[in-house]
Tab-separated table of C-alpha atoms in Angstrom:
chain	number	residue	atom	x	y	z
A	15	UNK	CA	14.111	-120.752	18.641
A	16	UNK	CA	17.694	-122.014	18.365
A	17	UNK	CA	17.933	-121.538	14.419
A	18	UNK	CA	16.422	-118.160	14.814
A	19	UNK	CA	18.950	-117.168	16.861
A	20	UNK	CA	21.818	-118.279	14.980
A	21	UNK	CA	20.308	-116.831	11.672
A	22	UNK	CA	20.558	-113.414	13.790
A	23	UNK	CA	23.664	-114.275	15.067
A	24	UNK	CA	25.015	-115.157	11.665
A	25	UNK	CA	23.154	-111.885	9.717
A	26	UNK	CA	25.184	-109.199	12.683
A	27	UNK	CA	28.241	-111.223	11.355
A	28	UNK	CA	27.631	-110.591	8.208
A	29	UNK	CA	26.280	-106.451	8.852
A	30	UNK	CA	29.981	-106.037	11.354
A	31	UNK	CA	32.216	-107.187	8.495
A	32	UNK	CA	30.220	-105.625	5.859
A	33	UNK	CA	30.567	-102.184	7.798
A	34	UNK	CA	34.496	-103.155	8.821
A	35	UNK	CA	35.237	-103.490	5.075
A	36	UNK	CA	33.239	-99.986	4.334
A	37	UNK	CA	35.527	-98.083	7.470
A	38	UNK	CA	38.618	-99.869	6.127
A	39	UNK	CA	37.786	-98.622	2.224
A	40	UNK	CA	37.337	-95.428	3.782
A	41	UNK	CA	39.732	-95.024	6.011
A	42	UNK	CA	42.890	-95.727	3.597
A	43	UNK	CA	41.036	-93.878	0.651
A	44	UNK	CA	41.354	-91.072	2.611
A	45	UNK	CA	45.251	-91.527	3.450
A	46	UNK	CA	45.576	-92.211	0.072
A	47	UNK	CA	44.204	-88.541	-1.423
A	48	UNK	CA	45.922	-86.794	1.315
A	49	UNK	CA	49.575	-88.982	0.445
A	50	UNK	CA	51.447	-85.997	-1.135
A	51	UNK	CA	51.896	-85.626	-4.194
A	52	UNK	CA	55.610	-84.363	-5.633
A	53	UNK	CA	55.290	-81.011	-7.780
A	54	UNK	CA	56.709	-80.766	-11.068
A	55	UNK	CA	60.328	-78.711	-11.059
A	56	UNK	CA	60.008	-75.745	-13.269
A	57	UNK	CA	62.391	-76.145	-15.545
A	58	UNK	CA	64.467	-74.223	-18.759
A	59	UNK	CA	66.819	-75.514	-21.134
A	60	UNK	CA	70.392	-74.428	-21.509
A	61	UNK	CA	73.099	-74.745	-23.490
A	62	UNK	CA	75.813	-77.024	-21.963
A	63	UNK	CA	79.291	-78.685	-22.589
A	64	UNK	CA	78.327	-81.816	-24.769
A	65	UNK	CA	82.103	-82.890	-24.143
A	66	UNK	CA	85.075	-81.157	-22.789
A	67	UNK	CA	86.093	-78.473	-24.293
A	68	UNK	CA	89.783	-76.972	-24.713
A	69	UNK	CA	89.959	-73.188	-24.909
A	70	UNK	CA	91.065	-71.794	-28.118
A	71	UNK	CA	89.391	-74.242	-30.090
A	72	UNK	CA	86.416	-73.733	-32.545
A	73	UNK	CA	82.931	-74.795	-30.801
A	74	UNK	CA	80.944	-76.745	-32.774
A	75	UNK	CA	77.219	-78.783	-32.989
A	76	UNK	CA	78.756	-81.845	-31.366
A	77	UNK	CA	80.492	-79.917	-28.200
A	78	UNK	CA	77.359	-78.106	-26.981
A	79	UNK	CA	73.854	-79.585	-26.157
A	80	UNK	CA	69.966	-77.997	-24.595
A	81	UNK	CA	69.576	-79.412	-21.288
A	82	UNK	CA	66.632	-78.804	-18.761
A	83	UNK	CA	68.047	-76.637	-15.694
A	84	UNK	CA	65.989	-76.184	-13.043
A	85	UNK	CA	64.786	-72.376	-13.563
A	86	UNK	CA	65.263	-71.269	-9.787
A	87	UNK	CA	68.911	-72.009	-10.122
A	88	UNK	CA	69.955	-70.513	-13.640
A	89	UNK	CA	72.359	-67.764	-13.780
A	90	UNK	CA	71.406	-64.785	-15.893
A	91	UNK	CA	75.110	-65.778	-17.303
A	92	UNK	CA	73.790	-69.171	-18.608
A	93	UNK	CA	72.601	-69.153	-22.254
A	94	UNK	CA	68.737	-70.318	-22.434
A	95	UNK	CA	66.983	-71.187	-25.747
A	96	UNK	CA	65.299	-69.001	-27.301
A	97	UNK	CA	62.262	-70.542	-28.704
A	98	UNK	CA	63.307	-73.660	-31.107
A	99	UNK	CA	66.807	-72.609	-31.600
A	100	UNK	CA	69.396	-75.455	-32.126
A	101	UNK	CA	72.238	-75.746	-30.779
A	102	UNK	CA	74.897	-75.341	-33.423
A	103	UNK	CA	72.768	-71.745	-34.033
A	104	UNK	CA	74.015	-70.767	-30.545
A	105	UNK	CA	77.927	-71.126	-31.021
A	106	UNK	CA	78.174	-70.400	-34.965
A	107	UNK	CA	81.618	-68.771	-35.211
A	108	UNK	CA	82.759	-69.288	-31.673
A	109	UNK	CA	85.857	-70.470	-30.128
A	110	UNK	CA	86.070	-71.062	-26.455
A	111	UNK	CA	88.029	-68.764	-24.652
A	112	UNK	CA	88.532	-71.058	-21.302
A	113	UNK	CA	87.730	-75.097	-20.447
A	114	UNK	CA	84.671	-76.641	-20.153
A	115	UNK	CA	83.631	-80.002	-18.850
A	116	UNK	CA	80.958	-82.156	-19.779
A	117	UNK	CA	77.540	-81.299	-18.277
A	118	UNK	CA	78.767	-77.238	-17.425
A	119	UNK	CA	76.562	-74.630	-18.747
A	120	UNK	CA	78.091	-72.222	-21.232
A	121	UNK	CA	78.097	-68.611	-20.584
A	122	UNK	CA	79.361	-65.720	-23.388
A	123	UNK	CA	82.601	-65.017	-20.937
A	124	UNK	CA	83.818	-68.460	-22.149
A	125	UNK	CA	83.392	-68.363	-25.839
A	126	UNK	CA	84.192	-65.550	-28.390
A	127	UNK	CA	83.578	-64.532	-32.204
A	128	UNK	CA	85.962	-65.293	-34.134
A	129	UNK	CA	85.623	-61.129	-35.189
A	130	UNK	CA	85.687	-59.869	-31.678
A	131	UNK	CA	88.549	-58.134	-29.755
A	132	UNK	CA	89.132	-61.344	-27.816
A	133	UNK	CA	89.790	-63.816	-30.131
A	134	UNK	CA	93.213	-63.768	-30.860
A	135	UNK	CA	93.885	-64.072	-26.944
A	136	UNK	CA	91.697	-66.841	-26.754
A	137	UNK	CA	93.238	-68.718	-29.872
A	138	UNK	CA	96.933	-67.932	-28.465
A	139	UNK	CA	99.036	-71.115	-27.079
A	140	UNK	CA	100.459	-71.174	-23.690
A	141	UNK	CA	103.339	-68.953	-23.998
A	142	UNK	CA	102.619	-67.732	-27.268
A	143	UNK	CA	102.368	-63.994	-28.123
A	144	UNK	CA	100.554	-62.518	-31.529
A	145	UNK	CA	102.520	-60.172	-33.519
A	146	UNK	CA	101.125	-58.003	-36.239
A	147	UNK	CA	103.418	-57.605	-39.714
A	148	UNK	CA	103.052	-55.799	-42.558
A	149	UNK	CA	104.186	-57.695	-45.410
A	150	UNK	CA	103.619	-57.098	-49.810
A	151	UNK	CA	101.317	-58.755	-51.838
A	152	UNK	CA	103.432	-60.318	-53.637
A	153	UNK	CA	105.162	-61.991	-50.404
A	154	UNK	CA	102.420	-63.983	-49.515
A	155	UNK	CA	102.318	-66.440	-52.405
A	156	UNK	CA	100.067	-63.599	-54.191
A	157	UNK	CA	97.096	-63.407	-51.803
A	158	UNK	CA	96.668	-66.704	-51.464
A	159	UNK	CA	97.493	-66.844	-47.967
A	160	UNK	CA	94.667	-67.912	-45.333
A	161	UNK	CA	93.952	-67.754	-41.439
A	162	UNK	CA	95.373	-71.231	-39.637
A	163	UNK	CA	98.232	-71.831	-42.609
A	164	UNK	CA	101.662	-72.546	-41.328
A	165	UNK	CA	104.665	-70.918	-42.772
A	166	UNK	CA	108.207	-70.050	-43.099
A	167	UNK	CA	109.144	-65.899	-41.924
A	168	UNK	CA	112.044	-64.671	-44.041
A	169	UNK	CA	113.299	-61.204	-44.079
A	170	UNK	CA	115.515	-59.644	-46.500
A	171	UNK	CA	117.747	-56.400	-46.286
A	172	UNK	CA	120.505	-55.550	-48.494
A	173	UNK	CA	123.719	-56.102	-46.412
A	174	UNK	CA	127.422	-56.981	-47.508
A	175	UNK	CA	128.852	-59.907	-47.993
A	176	UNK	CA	132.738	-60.349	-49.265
A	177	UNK	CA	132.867	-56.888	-50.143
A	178	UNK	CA	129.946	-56.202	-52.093
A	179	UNK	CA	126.246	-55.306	-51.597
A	180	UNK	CA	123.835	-57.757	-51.912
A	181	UNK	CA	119.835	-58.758	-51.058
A	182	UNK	CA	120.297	-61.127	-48.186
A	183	UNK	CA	117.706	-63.613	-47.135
A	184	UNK	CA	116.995	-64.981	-43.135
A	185	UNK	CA	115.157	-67.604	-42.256
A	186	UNK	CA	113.431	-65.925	-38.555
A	187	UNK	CA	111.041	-68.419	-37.919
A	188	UNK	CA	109.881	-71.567	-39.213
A	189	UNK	CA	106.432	-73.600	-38.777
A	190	UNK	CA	104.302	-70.541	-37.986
A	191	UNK	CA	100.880	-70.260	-37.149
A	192	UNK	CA	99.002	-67.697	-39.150
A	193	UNK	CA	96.001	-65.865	-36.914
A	194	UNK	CA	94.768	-63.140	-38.937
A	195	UNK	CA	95.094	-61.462	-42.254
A	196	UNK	CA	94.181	-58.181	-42.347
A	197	UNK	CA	91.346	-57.799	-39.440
A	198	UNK	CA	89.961	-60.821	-41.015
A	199	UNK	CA	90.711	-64.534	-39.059
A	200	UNK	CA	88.583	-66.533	-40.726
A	201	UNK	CA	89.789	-65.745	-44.234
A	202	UNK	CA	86.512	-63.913	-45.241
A	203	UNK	CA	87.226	-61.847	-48.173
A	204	UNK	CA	88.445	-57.731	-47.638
A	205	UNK	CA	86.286	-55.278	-49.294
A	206	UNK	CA	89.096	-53.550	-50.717
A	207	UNK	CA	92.919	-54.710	-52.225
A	208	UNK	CA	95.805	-53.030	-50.722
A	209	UNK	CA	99.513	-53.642	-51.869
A	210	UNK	CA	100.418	-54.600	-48.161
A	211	UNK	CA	98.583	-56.734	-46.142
A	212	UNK	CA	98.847	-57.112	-42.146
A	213	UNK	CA	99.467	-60.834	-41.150
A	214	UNK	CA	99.277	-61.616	-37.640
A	215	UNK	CA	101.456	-64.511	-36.285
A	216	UNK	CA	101.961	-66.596	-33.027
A	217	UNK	CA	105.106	-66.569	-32.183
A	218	UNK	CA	107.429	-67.240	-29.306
A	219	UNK	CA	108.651	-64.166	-27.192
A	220	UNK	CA	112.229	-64.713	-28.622
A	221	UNK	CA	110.714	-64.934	-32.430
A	222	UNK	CA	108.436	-61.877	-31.604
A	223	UNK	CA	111.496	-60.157	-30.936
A	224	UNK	CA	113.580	-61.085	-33.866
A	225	UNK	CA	110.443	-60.345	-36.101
A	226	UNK	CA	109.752	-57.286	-34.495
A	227	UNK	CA	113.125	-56.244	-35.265
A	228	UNK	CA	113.601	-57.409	-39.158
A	229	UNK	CA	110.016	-55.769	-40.226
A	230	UNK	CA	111.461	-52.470	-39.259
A	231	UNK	CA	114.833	-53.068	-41.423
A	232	UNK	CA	113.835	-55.006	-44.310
A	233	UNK	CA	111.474	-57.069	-46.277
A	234	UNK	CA	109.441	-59.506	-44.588
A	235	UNK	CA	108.207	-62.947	-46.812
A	236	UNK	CA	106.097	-65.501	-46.117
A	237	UNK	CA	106.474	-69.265	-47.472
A	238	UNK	CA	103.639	-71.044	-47.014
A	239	UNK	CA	104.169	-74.671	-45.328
A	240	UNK	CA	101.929	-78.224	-46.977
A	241	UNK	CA	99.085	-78.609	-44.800
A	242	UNK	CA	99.720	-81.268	-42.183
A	243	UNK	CA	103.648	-80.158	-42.266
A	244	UNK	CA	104.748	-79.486	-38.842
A	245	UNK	CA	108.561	-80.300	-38.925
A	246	UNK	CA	111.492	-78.793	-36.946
A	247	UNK	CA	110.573	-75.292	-36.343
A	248	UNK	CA	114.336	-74.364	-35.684
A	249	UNK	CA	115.158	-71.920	-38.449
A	250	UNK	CA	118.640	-73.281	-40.784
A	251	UNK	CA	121.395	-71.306	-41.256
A	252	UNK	CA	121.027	-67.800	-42.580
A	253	UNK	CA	123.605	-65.224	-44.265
A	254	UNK	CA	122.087	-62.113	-42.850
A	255	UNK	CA	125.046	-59.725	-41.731
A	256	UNK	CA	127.310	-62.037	-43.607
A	257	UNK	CA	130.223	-59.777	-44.041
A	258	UNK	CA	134.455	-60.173	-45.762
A	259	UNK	CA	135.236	-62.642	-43.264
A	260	UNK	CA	132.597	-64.495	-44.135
A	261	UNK	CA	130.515	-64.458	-40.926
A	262	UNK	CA	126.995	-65.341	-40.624
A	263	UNK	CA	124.632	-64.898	-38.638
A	264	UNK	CA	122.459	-68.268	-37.821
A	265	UNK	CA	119.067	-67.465	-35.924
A	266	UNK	CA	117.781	-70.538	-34.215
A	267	UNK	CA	114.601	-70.629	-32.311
A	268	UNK	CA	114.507	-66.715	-32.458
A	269	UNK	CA	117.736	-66.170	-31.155
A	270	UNK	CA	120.898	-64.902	-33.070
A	271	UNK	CA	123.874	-65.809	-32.908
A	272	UNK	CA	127.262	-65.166	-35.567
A	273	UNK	CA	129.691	-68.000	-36.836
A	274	UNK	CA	132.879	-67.477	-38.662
A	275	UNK	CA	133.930	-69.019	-41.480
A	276	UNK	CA	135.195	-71.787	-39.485
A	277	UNK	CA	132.463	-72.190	-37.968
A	278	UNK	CA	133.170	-70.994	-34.496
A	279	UNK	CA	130.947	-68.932	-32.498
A	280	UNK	CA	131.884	-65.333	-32.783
């Protein structure tokens, strides 16, 4: 009677921890389905600062990047792909018309085409101002003047000098930047030749001054600069206005003043 008992007693044992293991399976199965589960962020690429960029400079493959942007937060400004588009495809002729950081998403009010209305303001230097000049063929080493060279601004007028008339050259401006030739800035070919081509410079407010003054009284030139030259941009002495007493007239960083034979300041 005794080993019956404890082969009952034994068997419930067995049946309460068989049915405790079952409750416990099912228990924490359950809590485990119903454990949330995070959603997936919808999400778009955009086109993004790769590095910083500086305004007025070109925009290239390595400054820009896709990244994903969560779609509930993108600005109809921002500038999504379109399909398998690369990156470089997005900012082909562009220059960046303010700062960007690494990481911020770039919009079409920070970069221009190099063709559009706003590029020369967003290629300008701090302080700089763009001047438009009409200058001859044959004054810009025959044509073969492009966008981005630097070069030397002389004018010539016929003035007198010890008596006599004479073709007298002044140095205005040394170590300028060229923007545009023509409507053209990134030296594309014009459809048609002219005699006189329109060069824009960047030039200081004094030299915009002085230039804006000698293209309406004589002949402008431009001497093109070596590549990689950018020496002293004051301008040497010139003999514009020279007159009998041998004055001069010596225009240094756009500004003119006259010296005397001696070499006092008149």
């Amino acid at each position: 009677m005794d080993r019956k008992r404890l082969l009952v007693v034994l068997l419930a044992a067995v049946a309460a921890g068989i049915v405790a293991l079952m409750v416990r399976a099912a228990v924490f199965g359950k809590h485990a389905e119903e454990k949330p589960v995070a959603s997936a962020v919808d999400s778009s690429e955009i086109l993004v600062a790769a590095q910083r960029i500086e305004p007025g400079k070109t925009v290239g493959a390595a400054q820009v990047r896709w990244q994903a942007w969560p779609v509930k937060v993108i600005d109809p400004s921002f500038i999504r792909r379109p399909g398998s588009a690369t990156p470089a495809s997005m900012v082909e002729g562009m220059v960046a018309r303010a700062p960007m950081v690494e990481g911020e998403p770039v919009t079409y009010a920070k970069i221009v085409k190099t063709q559009s209305s706003g590029y020369l303001a967003a290629t300008l230097g701090d302080g700089m101002r763009a001047l438009a000049v009409p200058v001859k063929l044959e004054n810009i080493a025959g044509g073969f003047l492009v966008p981005n060279n630097r070069v030397d601004v002389i004018d010539t007028h016929m003035g007198t000098m010890m008596g006599r008339s004479h073709a007298i050259p002044a140095v205005l401006a040394q170590n300028v930047r060229v923007l545009a030739i023509d409507q053209s800035s990134d030296g594309s070919q014009q459809k048609t030749v002219s005699a006189v081509r329109t060069v824009t410079l960047e030039l200081t407010p004094d030299q915009a001054q002085v230039v804006s003054q000698a293209r309406n009284e004589g002949d402008i030139s431009l001497a093109i600069r070596p590549l990689g030259d950018n020496g002293d941009e004051t301008a040497p002495r010139s003999k514009k206005g020279g007159d009998s007493s041998g004055a001069v007239t010596v225009i240094r960083y756009g500004r003119m003043r006259k010296l005397s034979g001696d070499g006092s300041v008149q």
